[in-house]
PDB file of C-alpha atoms in Angstrom:
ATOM      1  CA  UNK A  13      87.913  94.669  57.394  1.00  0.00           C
ATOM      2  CA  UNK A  14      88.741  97.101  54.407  1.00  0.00           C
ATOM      3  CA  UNK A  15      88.308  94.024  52.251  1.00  0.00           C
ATOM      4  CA  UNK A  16      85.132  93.513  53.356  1.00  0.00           C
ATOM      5  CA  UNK A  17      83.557  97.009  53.102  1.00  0.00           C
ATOM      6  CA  UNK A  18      83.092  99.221  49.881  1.00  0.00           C
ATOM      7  CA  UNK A  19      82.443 102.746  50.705  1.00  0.00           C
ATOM      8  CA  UNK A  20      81.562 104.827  47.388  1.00  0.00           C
ATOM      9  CA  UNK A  21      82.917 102.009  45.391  1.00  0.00           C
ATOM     10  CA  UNK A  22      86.008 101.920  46.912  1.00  0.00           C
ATOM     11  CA  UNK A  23      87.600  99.243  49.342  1.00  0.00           C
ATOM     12  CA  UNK A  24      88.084 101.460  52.494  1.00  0.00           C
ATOM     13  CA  UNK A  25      86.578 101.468  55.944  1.00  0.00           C
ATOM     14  CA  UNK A  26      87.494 105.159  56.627  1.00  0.00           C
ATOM     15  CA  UNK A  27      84.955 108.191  55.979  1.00  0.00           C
ATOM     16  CA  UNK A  28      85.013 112.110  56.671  1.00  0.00           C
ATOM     17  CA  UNK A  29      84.116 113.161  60.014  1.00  0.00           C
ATOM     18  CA  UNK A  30      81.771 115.726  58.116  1.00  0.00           C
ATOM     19  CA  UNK A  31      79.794 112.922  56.807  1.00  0.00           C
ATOM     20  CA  UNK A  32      76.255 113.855  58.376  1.00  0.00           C
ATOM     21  CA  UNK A  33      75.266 109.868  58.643  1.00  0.00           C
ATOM     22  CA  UNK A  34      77.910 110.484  61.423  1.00  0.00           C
ATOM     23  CA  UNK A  35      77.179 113.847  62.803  1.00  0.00           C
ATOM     24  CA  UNK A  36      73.274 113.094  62.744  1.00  0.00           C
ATOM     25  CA  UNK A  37      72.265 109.551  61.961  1.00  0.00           C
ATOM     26  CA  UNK A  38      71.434 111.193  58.704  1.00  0.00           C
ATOM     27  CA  UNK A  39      70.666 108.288  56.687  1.00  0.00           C
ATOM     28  CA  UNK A  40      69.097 105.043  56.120  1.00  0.00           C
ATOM     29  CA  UNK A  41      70.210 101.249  56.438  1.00  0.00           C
ATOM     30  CA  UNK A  42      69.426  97.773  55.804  1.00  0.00           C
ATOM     31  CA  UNK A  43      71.065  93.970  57.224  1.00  0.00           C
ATOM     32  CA  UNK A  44      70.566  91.544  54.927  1.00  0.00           C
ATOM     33  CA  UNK A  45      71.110  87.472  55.843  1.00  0.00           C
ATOM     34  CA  UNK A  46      73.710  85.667  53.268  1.00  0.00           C
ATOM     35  CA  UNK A  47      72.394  82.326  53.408  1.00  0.00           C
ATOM     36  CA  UNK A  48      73.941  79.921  50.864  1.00  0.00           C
ATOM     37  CA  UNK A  49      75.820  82.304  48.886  1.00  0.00           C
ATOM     38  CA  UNK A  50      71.992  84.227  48.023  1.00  0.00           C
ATOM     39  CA  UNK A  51      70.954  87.295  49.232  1.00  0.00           C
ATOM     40  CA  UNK A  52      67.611  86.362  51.156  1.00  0.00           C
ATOM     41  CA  UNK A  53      64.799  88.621  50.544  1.00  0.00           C
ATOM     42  CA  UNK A  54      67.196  91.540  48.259  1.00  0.00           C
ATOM     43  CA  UNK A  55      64.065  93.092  46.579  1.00  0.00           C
ATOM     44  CA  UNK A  56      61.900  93.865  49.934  1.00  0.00           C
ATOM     45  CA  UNK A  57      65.356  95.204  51.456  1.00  0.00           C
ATOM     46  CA  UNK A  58      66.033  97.477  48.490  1.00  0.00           C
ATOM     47  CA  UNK A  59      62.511  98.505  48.248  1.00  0.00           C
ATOM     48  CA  UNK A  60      62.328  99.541  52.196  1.00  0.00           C
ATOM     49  CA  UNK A  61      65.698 101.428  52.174  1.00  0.00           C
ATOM     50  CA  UNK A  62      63.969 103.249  48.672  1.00  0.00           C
ATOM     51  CA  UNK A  63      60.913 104.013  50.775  1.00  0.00           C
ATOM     52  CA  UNK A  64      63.165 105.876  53.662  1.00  0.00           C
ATOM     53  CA  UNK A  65      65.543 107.789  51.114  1.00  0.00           C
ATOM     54  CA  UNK A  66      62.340 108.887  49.389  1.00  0.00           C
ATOM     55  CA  UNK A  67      60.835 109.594  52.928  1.00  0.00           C
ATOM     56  CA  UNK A  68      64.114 112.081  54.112  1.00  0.00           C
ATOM     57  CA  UNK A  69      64.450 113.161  50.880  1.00  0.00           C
ATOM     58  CA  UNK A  70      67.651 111.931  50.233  1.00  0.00           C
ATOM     59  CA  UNK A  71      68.451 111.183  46.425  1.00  0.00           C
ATOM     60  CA  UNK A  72      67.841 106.869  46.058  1.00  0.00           C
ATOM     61  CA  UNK A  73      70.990 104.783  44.740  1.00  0.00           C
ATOM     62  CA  UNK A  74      70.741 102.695  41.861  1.00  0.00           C
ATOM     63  CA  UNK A  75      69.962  99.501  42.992  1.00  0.00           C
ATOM     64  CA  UNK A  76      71.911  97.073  40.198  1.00  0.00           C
ATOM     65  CA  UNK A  77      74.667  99.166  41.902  1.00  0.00           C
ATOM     66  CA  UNK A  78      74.305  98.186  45.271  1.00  0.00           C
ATOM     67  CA  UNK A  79      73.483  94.563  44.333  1.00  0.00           C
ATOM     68  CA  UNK A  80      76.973  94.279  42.198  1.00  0.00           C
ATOM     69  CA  UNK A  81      78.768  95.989  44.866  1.00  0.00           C
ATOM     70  CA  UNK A  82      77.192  93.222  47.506  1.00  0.00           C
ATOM     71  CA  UNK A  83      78.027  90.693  45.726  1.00  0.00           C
ATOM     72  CA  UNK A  84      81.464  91.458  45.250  1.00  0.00           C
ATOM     73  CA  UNK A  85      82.023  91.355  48.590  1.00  0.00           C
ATOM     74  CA  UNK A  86      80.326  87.690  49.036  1.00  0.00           C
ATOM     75  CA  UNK A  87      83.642  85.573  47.068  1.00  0.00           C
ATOM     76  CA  UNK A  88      83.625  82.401  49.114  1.00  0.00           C
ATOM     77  CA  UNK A  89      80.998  83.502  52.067  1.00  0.00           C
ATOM     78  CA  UNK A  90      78.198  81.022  52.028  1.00  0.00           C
ATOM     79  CA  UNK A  91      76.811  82.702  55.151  1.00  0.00           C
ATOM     80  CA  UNK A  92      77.012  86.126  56.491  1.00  0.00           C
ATOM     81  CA  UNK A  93      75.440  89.805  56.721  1.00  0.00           C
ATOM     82  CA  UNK A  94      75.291  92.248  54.102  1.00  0.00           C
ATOM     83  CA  UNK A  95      74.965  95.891  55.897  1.00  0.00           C
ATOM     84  CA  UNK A  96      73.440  98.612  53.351  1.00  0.00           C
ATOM     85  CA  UNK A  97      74.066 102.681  54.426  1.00  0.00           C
ATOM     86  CA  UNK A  98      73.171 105.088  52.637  1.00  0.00           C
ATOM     87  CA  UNK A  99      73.544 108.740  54.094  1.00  0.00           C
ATOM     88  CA  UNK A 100      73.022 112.177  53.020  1.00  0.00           C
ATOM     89  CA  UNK A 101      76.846 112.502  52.472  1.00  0.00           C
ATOM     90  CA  UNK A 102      78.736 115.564  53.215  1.00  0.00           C
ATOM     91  CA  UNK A 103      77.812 118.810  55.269  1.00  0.00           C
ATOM     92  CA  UNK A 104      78.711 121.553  57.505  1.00  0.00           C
ATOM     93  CA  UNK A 105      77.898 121.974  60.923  1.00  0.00           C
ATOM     94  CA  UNK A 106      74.155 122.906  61.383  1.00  0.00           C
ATOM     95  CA  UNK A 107      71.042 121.010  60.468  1.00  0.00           C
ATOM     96  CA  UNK A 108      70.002 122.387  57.042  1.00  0.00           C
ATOM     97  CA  UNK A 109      70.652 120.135  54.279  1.00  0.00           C
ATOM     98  CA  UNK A 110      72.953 121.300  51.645  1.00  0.00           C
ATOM     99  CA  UNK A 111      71.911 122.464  48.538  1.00  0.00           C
ATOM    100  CA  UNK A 112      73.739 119.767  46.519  1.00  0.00           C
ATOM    101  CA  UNK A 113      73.674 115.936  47.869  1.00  0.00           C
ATOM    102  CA  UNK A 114      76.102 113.794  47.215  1.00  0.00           C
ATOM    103  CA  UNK A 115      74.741 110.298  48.766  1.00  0.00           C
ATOM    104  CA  UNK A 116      77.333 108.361  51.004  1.00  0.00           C
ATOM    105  CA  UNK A 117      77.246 104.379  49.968  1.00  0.00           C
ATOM    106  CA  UNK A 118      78.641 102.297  52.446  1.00  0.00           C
ATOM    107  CA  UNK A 119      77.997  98.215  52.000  1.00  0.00           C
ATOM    108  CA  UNK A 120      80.241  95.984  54.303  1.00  0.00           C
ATOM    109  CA  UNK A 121      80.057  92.011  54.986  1.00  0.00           C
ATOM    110  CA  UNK A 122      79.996  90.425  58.406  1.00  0.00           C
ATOM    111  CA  UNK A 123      80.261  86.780  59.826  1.00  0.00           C
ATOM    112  CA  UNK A 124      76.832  85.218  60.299  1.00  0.00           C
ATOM    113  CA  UNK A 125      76.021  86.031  63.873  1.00  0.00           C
ATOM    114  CA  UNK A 126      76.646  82.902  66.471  1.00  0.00           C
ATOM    115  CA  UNK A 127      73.290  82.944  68.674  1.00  0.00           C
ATOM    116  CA  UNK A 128      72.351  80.164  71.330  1.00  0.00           C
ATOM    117  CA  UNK A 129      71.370  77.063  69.091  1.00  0.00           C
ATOM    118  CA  UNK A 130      68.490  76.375  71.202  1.00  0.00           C
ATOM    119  CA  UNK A 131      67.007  79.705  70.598  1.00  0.00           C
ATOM    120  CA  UNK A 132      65.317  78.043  67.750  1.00  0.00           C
ATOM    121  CA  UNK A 133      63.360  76.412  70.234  1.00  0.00           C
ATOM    122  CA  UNK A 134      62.644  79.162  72.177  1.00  0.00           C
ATOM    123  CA  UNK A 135      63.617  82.082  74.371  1.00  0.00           C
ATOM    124  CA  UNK A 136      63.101  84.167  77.344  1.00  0.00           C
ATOM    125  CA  UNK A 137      62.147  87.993  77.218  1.00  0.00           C
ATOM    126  CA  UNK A 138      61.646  90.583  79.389  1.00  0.00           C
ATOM    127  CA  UNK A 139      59.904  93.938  79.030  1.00  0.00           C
ATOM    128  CA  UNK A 140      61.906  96.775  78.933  1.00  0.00           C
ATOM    129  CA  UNK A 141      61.902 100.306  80.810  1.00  0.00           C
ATOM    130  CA  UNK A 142      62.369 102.271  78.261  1.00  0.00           C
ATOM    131  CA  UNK A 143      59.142 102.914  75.904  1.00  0.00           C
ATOM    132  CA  UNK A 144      59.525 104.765  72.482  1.00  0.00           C
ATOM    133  CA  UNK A 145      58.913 108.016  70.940  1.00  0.00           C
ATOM    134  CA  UNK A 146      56.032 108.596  68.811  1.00  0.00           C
ATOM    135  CA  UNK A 147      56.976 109.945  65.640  1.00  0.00           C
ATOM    136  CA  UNK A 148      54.968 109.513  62.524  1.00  0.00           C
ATOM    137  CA  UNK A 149      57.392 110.245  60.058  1.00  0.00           C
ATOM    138  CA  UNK A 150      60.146 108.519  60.957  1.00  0.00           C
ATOM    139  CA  UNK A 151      57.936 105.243  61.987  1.00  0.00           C
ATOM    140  CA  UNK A 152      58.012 102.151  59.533  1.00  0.00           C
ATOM    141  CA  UNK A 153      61.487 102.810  57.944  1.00  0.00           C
ATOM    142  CA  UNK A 154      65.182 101.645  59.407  1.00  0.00           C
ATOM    143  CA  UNK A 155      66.482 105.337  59.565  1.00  0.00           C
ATOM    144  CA  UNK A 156      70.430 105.486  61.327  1.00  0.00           C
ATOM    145  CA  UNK A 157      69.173 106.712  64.726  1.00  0.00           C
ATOM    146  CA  UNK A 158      68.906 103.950  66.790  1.00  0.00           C
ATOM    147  CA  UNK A 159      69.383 105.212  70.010  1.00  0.00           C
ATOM    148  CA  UNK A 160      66.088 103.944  71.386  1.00  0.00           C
ATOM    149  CA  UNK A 161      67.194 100.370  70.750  1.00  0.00           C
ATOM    150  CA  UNK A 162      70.676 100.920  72.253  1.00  0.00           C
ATOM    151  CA  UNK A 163      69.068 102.674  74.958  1.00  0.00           C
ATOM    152  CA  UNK A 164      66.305  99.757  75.515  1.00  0.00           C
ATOM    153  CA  UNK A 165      69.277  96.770  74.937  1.00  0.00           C
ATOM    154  CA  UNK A 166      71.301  98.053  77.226  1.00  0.00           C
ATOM    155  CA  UNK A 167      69.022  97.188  79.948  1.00  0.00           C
ATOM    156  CA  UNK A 168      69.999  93.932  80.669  1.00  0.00           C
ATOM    157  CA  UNK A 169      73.187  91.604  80.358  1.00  0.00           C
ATOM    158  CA  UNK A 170      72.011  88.550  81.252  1.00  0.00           C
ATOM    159  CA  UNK A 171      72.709  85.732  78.595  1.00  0.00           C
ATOM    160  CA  UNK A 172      69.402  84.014  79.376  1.00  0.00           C
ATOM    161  CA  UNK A 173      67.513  86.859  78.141  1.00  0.00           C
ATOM    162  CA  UNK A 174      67.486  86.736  74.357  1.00  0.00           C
ATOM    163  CA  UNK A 175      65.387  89.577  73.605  1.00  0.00           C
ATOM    164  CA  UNK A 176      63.247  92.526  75.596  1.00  0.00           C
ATOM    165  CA  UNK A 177      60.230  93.939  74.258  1.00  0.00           C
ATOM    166  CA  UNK A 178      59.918  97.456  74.233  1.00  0.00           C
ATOM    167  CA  UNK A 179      56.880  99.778  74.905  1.00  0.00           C
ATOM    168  CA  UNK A 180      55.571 103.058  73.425  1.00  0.00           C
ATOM    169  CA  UNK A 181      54.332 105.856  76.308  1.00  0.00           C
ATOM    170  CA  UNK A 182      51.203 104.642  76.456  1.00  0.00           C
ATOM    171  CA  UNK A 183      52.506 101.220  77.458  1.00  0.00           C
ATOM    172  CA  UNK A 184      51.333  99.376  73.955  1.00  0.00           C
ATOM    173  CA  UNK A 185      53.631  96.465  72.680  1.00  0.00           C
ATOM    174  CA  UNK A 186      55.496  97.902  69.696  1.00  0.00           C
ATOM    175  CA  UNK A 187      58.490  95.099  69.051  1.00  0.00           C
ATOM    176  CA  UNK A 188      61.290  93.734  70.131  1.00  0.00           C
ATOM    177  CA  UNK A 189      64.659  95.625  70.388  1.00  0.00           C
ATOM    178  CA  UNK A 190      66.453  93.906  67.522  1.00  0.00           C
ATOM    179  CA  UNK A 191      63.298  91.881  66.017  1.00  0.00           C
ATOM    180  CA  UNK A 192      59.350  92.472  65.121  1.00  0.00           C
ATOM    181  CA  UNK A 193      56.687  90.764  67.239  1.00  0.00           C
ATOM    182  CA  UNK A 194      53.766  88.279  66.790  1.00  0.00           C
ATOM    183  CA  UNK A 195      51.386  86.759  69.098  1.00  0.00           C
ATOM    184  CA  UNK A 196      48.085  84.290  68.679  1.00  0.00           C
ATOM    185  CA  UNK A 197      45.038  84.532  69.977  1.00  0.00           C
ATOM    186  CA  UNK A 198      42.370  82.209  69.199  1.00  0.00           C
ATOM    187  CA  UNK A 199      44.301  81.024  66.518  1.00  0.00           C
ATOM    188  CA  UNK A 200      44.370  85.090  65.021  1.00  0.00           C
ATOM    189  CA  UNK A 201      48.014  86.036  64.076  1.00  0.00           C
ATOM    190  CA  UNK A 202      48.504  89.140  65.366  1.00  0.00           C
ATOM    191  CA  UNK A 203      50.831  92.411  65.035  1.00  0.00           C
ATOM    192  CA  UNK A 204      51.395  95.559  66.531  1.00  0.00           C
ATOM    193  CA  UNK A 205      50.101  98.720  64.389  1.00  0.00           C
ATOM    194  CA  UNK A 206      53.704 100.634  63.566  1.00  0.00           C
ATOM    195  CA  UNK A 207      52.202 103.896  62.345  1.00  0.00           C
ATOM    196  CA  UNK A 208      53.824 105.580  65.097  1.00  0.00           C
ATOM    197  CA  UNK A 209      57.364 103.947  65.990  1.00  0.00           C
ATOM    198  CA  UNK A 210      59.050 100.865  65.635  1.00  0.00           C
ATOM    199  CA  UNK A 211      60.209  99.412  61.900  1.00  0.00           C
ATOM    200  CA  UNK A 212      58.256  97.374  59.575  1.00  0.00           C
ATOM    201  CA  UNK A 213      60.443  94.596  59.270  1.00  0.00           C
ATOM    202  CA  UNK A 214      60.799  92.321  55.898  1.00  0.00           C
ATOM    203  CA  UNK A 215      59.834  89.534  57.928  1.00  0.00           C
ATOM    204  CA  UNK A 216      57.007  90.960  59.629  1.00  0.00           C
ATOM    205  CA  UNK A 217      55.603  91.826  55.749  1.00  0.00           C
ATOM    206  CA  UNK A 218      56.514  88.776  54.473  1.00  0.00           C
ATOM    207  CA  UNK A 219      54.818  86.426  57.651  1.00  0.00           C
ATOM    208  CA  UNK A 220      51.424  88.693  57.001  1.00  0.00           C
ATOM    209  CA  UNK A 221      51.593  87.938  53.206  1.00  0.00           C
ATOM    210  CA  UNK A 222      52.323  84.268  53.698  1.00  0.00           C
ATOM    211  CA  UNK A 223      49.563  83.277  56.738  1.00  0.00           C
ATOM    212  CA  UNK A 224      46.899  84.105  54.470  1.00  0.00           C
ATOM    213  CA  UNK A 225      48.270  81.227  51.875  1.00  0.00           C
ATOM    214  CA  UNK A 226      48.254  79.004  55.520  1.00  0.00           C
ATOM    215  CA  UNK A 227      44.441  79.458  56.429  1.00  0.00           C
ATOM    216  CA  UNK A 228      45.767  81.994  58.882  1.00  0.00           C
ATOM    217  CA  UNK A 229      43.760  84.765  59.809  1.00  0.00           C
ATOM    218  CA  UNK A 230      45.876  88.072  60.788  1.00  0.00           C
ATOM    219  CA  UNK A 231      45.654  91.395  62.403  1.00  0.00           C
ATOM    220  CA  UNK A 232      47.637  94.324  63.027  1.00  0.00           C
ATOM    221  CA  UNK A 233      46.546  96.219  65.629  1.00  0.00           C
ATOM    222  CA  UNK A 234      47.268  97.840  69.067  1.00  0.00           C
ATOM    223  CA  UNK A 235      48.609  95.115  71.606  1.00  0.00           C
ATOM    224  CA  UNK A 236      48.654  96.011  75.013  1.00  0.00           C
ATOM    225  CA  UNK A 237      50.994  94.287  77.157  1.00  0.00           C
ATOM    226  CA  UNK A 238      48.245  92.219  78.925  1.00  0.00           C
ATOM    227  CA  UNK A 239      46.856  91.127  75.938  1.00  0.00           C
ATOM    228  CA  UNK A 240      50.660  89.917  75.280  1.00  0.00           C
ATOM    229  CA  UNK A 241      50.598  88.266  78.528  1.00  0.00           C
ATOM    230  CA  UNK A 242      47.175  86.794  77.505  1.00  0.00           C
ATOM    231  CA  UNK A 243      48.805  84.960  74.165  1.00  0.00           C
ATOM    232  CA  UNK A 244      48.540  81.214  73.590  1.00  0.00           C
ATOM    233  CA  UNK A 245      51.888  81.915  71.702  1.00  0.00           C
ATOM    234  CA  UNK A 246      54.436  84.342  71.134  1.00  0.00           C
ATOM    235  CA  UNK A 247      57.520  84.502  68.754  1.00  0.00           C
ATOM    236  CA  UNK A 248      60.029  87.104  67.318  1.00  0.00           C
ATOM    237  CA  UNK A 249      61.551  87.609  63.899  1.00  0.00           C
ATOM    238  CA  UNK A 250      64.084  89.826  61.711  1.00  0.00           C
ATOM    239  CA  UNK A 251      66.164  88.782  58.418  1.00  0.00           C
ATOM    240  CA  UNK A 252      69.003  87.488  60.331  1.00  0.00           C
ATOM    241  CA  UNK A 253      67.531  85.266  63.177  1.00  0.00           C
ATOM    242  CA  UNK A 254      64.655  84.471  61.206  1.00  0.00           C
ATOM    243  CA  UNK A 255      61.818  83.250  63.568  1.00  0.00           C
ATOM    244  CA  UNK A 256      62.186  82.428  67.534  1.00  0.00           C
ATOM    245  CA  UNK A 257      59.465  81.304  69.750  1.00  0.00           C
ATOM    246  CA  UNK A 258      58.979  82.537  73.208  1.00  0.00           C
ATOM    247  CA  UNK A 259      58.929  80.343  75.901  1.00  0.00           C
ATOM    248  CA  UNK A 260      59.577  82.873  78.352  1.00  0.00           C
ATOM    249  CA  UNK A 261      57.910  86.215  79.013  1.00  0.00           C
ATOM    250  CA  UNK A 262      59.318  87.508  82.218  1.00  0.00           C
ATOM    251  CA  UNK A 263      58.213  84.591  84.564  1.00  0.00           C
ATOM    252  CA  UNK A 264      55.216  83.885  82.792  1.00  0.00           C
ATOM    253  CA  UNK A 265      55.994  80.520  80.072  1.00  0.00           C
ATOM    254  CA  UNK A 266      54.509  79.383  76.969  1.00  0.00           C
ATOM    255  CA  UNK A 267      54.250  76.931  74.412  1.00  0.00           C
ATOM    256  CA  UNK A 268      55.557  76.576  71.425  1.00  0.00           C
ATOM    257  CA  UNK A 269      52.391  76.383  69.467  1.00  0.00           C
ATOM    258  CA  UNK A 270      51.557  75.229  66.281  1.00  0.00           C
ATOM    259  CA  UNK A 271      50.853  78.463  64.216  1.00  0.00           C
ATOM    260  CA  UNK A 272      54.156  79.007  65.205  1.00  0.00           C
ATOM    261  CA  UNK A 273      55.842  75.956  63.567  1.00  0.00           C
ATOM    262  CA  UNK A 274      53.659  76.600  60.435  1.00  0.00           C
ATOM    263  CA  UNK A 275      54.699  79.966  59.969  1.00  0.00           C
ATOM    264  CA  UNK A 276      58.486  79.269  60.366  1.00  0.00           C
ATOM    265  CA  UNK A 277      57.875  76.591  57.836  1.00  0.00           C
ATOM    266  CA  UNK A 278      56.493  78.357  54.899  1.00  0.00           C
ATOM    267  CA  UNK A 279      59.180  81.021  55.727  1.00  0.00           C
ATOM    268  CA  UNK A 280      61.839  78.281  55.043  1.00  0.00           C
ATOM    269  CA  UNK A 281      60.226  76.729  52.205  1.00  0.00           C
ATOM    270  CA  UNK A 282      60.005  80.299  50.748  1.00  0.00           C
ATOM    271  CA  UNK A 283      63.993  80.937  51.250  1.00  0.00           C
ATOM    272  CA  UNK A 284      63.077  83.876  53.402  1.00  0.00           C
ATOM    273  CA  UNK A 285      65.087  83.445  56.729  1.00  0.00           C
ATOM    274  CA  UNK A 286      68.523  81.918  57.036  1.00  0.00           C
ATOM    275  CA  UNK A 287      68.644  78.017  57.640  1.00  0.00           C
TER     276      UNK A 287
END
């Protein structure tokens, strides 16, 4: 694995226990899909992990940096993941941040995930227990705390279930555990609002600038789960698994519709999801 992660610069996979990305998830990340030897979708990544170093205050990397380092990992990949940290580096014990930062950069490469083929088609979800925190700050960006989505994945184990669909406390529909959620009604494309949890995903941004383009009308909003339940259709999406309908919500089943298909579509045609 060292050959296939550069921490700093350097081909290692070990870092200091002091490193406060460890001892606080005190840090930023991004998973980008290697699709054909490209990077999909590099500049939206780069830009969101700028927006959450900017939004912690913690001092932003060079970007032609972590692009060279990235691709000197990819050598004969065609297909894979390229994982982006960046952390607040080195600290003492206690909260307060140092006076001087020194950023940890870690970038490693990992096999293109193997998922169900037929989740392409479609797949079942539940609704999970757990609902998330509202926190304004934190909400939009892909901080290193994800403890609420190991907490809200760990519900289940059953293969058939592809994805659950977690909550906030006042039982709205915020996203998926892994993935960002859509749903149509009356042919409107719509969102959940993410101003208080939950991460704006490069997908998510990229569907809502493409429908448009489609004849699509959109709208991000508050979802309660009934109007969920309500949907004519329903899919998921993140860089890696691109776009998956649901068929399945709980026991209730839907269609694959046809807003759907188009929107999967122009993200292929745009390179922006893994083929």
């Amino acid at each position: 694995m060292a050959d296939n992660t550069l921490i700093n610069g350097k081909a290692t996979t070990e870092i200091t226990c002091l490193d406060r990305g460890l001892q606080y998830g005190d840090g930023v990340f991004e998973t980008v899909a290697l699709d054909n030897g490209k990077l999909l979708c590099w500049d939206e990544h780069i830009e969101r992990l700028n927006l959450g170093c900017k939004r912690l205050n913690i001092p932003v990397e060079n970007s032609k940096t972590l692009k060279n380092e990235a691709l000197s990992l990819i050598r004969s990949d065609k297909k894979g993941v390229i994982k982006i940290m960046i952390t607040r580096g080195q600290g003492g014990r206690g909260y307060a941040i140092p006076d001087q930062v020194e950023t940890g950069r870690i970038i490693s490469l990992y096999p293109f995930p193997r998922h169900p083929e037929n989740n392409a088609n479609g797949i079942s979800v539940r609704i999970c227990e757990y609902k998330y925190a509202h926190n304004e700050m934190l909400a939009g960006i892909k901080h290193m705390n994800r403890l609420e989505q190991v907490i809200a994945r760990s519900e289940w184990s059953n293969t058939d279930i592809a994805e659950g669909v977690v909550l906030d406390k006042g039982n709205n529909v915020i996203e998926g555990t892994m993935s960002n959620i859509f749903c149509v009604n009356n042919r409107v494309l719509l969102t959940p609002e993410l101003n208080l949890c939950g991460v704006e995903g490069i997908i998510r941004n990229k569907i809502l600038e493409l429908a448009p383009s489609l004849g699509i009308n959109t709208e991000v909003k508050t979802i309660s789960l009934d109007e969920l339940k309500d949907a004519d259709e329903i899919f998921v999406c993140n860089s890696v698994i691109g776009l998956w309908p649901v068929i399945k919500l709980e026991e209730q089943a839907f269609s694959v519709g046809n807003i759907t298909k188009q929107i999967r579509q122009a993200l292929r045609e745009t390179n922006s999801i893994p083929l």
